[in-house]
mmCIF file of C-alpha atoms in Angstrom:
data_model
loop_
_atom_site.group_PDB
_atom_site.id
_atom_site.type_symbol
_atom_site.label_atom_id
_atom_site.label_comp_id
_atom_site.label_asym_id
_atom_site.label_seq_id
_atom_site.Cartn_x
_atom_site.Cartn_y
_atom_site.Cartn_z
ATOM 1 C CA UNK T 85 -1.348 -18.270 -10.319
ATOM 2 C CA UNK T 86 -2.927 -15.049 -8.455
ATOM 3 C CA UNK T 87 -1.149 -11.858 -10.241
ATOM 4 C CA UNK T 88 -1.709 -8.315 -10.402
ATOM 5 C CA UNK T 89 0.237 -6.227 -13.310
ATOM 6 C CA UNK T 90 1.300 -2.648 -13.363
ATOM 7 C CA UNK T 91 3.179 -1.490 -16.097
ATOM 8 C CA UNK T 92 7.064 -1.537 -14.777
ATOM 9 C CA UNK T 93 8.361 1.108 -17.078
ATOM 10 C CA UNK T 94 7.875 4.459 -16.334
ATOM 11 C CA UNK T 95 5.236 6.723 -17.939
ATOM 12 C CA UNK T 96 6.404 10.110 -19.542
ATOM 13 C CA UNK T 97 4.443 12.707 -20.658
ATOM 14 C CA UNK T 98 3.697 16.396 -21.316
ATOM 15 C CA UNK T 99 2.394 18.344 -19.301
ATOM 16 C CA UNK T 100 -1.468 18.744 -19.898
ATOM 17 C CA UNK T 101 -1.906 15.598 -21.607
ATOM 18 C CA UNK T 102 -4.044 12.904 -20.186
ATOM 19 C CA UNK T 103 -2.113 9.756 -18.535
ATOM 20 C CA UNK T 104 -3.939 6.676 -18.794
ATOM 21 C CA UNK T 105 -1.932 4.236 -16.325
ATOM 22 C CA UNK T 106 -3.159 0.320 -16.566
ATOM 23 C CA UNK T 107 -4.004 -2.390 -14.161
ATOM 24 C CA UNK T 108 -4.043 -6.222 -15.451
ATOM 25 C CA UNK T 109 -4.919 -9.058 -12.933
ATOM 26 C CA UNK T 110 -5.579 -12.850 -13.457
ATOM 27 C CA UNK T 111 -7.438 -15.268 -11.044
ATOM 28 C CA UNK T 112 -8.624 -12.663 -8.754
ATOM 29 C CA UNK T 113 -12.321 -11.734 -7.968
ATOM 30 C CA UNK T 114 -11.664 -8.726 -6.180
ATOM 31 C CA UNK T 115 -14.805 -6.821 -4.954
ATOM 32 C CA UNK T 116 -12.829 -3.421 -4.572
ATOM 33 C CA UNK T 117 -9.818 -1.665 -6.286
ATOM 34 C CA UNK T 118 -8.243 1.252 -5.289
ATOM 35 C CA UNK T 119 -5.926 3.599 -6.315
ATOM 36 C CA UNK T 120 -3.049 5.301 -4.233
ATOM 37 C CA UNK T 121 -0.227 7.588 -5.195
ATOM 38 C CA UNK T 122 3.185 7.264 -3.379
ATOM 39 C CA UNK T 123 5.906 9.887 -3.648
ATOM 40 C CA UNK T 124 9.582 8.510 -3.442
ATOM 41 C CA UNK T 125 10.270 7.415 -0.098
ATOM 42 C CA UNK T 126 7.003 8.182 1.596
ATOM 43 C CA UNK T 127 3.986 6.028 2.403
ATOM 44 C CA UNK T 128 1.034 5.934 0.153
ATOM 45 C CA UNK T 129 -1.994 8.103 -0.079
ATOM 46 C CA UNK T 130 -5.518 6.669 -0.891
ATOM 47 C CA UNK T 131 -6.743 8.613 -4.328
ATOM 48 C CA UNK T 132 -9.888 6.603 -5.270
ATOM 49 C CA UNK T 133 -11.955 3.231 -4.757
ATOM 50 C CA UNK T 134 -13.967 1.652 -6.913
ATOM 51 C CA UNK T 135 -16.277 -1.333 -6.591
ATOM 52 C CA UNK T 136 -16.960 -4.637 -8.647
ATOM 53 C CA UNK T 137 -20.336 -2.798 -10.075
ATOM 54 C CA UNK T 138 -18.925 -0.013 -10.931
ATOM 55 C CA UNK T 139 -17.615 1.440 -14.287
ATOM 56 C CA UNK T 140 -16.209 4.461 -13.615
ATOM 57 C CA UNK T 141 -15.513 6.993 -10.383
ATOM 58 C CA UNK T 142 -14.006 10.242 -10.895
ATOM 59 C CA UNK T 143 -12.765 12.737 -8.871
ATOM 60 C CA UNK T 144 -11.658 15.977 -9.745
ATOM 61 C CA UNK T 145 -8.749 15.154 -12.348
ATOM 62 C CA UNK T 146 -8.742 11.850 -12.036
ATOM 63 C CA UNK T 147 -10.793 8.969 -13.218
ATOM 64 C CA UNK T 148 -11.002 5.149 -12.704
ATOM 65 C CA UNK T 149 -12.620 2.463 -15.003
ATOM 66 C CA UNK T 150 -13.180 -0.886 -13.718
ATOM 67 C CA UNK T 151 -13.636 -3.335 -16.489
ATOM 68 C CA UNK T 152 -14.088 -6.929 -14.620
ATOM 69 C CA UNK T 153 -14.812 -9.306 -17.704
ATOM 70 C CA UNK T 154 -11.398 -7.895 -19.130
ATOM 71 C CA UNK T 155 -9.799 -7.973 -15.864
ATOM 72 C CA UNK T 156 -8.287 -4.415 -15.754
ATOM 73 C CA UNK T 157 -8.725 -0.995 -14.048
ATOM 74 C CA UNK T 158 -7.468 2.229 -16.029
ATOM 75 C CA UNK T 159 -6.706 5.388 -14.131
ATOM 76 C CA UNK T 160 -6.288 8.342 -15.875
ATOM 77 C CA UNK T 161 -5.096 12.079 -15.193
ATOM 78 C CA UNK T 162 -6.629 15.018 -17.261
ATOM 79 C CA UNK T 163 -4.753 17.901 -17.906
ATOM 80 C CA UNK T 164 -1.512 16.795 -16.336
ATOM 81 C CA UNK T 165 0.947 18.840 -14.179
ATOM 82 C CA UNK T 166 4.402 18.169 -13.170
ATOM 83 C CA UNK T 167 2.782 17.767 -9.773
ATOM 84 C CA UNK T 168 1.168 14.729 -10.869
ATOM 85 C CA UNK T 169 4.743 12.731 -11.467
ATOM 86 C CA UNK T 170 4.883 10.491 -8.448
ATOM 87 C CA UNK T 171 4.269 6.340 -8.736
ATOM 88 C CA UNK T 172 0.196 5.036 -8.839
ATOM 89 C CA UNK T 173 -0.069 2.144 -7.014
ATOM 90 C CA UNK T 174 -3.132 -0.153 -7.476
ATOM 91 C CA UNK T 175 -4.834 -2.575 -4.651
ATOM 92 C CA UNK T 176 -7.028 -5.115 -5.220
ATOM 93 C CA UNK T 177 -9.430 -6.066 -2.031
ATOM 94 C CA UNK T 178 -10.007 -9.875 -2.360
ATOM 95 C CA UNK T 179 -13.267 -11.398 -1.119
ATOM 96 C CA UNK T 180 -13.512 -14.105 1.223
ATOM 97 C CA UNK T 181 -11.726 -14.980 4.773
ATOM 98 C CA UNK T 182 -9.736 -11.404 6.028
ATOM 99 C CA UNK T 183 -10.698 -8.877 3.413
ATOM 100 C CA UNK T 184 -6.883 -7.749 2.395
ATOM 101 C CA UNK T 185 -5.801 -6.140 0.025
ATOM 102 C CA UNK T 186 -3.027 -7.019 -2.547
ATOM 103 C CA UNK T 187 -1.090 -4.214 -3.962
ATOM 104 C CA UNK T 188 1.047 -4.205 -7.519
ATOM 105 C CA UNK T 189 4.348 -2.995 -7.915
ATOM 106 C CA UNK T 190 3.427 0.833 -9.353
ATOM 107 C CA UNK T 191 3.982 2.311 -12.214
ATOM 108 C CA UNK T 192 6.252 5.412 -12.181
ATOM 109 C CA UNK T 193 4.865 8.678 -14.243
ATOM 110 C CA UNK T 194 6.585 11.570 -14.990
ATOM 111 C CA UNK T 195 5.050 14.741 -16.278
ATOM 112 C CA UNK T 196 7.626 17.087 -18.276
ATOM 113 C CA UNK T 197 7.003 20.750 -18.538
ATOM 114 C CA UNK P 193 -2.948 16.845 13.034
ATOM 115 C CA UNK P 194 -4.083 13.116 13.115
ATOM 116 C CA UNK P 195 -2.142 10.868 11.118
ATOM 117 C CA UNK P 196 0.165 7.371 11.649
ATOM 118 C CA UNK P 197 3.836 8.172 12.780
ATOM 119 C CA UNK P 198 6.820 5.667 12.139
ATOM 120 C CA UNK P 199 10.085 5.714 13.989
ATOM 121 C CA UNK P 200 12.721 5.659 12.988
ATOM 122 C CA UNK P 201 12.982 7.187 9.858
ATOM 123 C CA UNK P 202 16.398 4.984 8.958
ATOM 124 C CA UNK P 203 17.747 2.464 11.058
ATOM 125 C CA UNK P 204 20.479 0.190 11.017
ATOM 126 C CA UNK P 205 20.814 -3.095 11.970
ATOM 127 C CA UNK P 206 23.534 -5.201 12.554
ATOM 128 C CA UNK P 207 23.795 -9.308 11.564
ATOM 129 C CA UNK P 208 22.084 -10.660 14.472
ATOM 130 C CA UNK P 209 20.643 -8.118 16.108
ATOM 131 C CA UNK P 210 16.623 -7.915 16.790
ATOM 132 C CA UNK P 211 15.004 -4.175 15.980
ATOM 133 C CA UNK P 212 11.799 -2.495 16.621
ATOM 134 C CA UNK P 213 9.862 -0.157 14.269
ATOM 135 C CA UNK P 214 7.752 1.749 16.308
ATOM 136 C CA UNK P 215 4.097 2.955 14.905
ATOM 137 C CA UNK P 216 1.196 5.200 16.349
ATOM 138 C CA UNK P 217 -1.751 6.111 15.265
ATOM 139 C CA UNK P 218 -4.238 9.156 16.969
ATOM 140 C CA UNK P 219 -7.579 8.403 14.171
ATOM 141 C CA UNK P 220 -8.926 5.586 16.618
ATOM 142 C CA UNK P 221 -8.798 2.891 14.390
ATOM 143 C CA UNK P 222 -9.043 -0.229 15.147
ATOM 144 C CA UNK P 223 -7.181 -2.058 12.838
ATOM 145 C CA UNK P 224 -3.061 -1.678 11.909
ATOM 146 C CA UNK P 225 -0.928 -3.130 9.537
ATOM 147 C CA UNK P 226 2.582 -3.707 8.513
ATOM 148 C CA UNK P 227 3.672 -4.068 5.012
ATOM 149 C CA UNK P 228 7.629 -4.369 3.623
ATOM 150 C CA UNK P 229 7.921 -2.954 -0.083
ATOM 151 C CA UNK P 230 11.201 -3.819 -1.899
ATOM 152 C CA UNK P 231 11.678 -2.341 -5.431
ATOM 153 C CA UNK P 232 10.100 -3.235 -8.651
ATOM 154 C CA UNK P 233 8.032 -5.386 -6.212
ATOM 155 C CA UNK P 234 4.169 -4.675 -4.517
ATOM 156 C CA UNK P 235 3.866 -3.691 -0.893
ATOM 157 C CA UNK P 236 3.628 -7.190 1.122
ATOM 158 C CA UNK P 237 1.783 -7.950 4.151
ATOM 159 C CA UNK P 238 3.870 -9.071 7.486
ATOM 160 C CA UNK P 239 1.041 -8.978 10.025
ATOM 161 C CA UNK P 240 -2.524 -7.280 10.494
ATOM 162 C CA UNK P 241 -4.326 -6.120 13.434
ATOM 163 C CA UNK P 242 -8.051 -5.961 13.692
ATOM 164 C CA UNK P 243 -8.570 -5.551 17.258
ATOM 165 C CA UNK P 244 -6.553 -4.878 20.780
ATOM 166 C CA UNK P 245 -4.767 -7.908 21.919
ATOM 167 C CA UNK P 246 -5.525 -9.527 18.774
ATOM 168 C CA UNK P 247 -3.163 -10.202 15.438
ATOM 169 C CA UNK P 248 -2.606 -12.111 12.443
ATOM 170 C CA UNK P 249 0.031 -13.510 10.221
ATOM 171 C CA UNK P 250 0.505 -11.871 6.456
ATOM 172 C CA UNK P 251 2.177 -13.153 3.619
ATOM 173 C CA UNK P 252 5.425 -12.834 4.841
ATOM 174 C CA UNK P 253 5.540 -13.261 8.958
ATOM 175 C CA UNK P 254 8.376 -15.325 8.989
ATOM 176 C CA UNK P 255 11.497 -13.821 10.983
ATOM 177 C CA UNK P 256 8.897 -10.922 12.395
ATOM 178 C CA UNK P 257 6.939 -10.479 15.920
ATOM 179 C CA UNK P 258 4.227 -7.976 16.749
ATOM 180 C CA UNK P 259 2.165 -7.183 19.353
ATOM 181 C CA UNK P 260 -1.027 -5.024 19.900
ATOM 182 C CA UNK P 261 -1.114 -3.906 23.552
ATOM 183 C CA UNK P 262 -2.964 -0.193 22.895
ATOM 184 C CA UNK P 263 -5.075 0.404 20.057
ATOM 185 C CA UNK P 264 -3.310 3.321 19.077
ATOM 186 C CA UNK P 265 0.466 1.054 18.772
ATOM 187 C CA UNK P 266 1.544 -1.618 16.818
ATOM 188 C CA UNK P 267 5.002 -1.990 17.033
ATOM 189 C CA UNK P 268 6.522 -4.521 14.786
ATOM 190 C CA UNK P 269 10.151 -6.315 15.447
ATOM 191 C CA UNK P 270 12.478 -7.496 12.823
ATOM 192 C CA UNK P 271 14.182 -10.348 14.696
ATOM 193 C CA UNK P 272 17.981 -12.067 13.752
ATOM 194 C CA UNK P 273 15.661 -14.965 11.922
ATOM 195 C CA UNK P 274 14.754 -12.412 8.746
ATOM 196 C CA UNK P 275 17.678 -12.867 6.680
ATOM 197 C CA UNK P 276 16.913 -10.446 3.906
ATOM 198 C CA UNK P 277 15.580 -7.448 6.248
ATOM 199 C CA UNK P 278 16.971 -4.537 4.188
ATOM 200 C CA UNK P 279 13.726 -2.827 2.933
ATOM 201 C CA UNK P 280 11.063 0.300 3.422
ATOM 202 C CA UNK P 281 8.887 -0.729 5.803
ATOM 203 C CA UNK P 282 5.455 0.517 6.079
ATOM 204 C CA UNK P 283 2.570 0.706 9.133
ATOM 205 C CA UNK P 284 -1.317 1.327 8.390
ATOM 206 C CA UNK P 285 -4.536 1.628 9.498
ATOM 207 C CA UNK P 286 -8.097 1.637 8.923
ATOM 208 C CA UNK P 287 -10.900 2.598 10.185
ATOM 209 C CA UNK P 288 -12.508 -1.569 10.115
ATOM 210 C CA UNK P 289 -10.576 -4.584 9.333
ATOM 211 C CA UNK P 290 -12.439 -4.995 6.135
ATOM 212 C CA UNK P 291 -8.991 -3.558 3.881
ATOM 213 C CA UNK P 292 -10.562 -2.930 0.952
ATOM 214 C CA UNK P 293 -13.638 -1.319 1.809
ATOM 215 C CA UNK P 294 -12.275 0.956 4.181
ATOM 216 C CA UNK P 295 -9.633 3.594 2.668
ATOM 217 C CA UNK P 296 -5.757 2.660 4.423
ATOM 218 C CA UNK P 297 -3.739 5.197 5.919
ATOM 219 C CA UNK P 298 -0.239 4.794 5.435
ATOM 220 C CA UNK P 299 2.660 6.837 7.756
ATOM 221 C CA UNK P 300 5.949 7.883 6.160
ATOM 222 C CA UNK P 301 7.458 4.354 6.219
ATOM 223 C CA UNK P 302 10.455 3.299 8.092
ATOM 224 C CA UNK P 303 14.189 1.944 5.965
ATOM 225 C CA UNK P 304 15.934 -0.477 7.639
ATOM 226 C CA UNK P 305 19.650 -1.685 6.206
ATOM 227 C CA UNK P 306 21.567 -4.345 7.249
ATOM 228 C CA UNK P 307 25.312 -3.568 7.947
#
């Protein structure tokens, strides 16, 4: 079956350490994945996309990796603030018929002073 | 300021009853979305707009109704046939209907309990 992973426990760290957060999915071929960040009981906000030929996209703090033959996108956060402590959501856009995309469940980090 | 704006913010709904979740969006786009998110769980797709007029079943239609009248509204009704409605509800759009390639804009989502 179709799946996309995010870890379900939350991620807690120091603040100015990196945070490496990890997306896992099986028996998709998804031609995009993007990244959004969603603050408790608001809508998400797009961060970054990255495409199926692409290794890595940064921007600013942040940085992607798309690693297709393992199946997994890492997103990380350099030098860390409290600000950062929200949940990452990650999408995957499927190919083929309507392009939609499929989100996973978040992971939850939390950046301690 | 352009952006996508849900009403309400929390609504209640008694057994039964049908309700409507209101969403506009000023960035001219031409295609909407709604998506349900329940906890510990991904954001699901109810229905998808790529045009005026035009509109499309998601992964979970059933016990929903939409329409697309304006481009700028795309109102979305949880009708008495959704039995587990309790959930945050959230509207998009894009600039195309090609999701992925095209960053979504999301409003402030809408909560709807069942009392």
């Amino acid at each position: 079956s179709q799946k996309i992973e995010q870890n379900s426990e939350a991620l807690n760290i120091q603040e100015g350490k990196t945070a490496t957060l990890t997306c896992n999915y099986t028996n998709y071929s998804p031609a995009y994945l993007q990244w959004y960040r969603q603050d408790p009981g608001r809508g998400p906000v797009f961060l970054l996309l990255i495409r199926e030929n692409e290794k890595e996209k940064r921007k600013e703090r942040l940085k992607v990796t798309f690693d297709t033959t393992l199946k997994q996108s890492l997103f990380h956060i350099t030098a860390s603030q409290p600000a950062d402590s929200a949940t990452y959501l990650c999408a995957l856009r499927v190919s083929g018929g309507y392009n939609k995309l499929i989100f996973g469940a978040g992971t939850r980090l939390a950046v301690h002073p | 300021d352009g952006g996508i704006t849900q009403s309400p913010k929390y609504l209640f709904r008694k057994e039964g009853q049908n309700v409507t979740l209101s969403c506009e969006q000023n960035l001219n786009h031409d295609a909407m979305y709604w998506y349900r998110q329940d906890p510990g769980q991904g954001l699901r797709l109810i229905y998808y707009s790529q045009i005026v007029n035009d509109f499309q079943k998601g992964d979970i239609a059933e016990g929903y109704s939409v329409s697309r009248e304006k481009k700028e509204s795309f109102p979305l009704t949880v009708t008495s046939a959704q039995k587990n409605p309790t959930a945050f509800y959230l509207c998009a759009s894009s600039i195309g209907g090609s999701a992925g390639g095209n960053t979504i804009y999301f409003g402030e989502g809408s909560w709807l309990t069942v009392v």
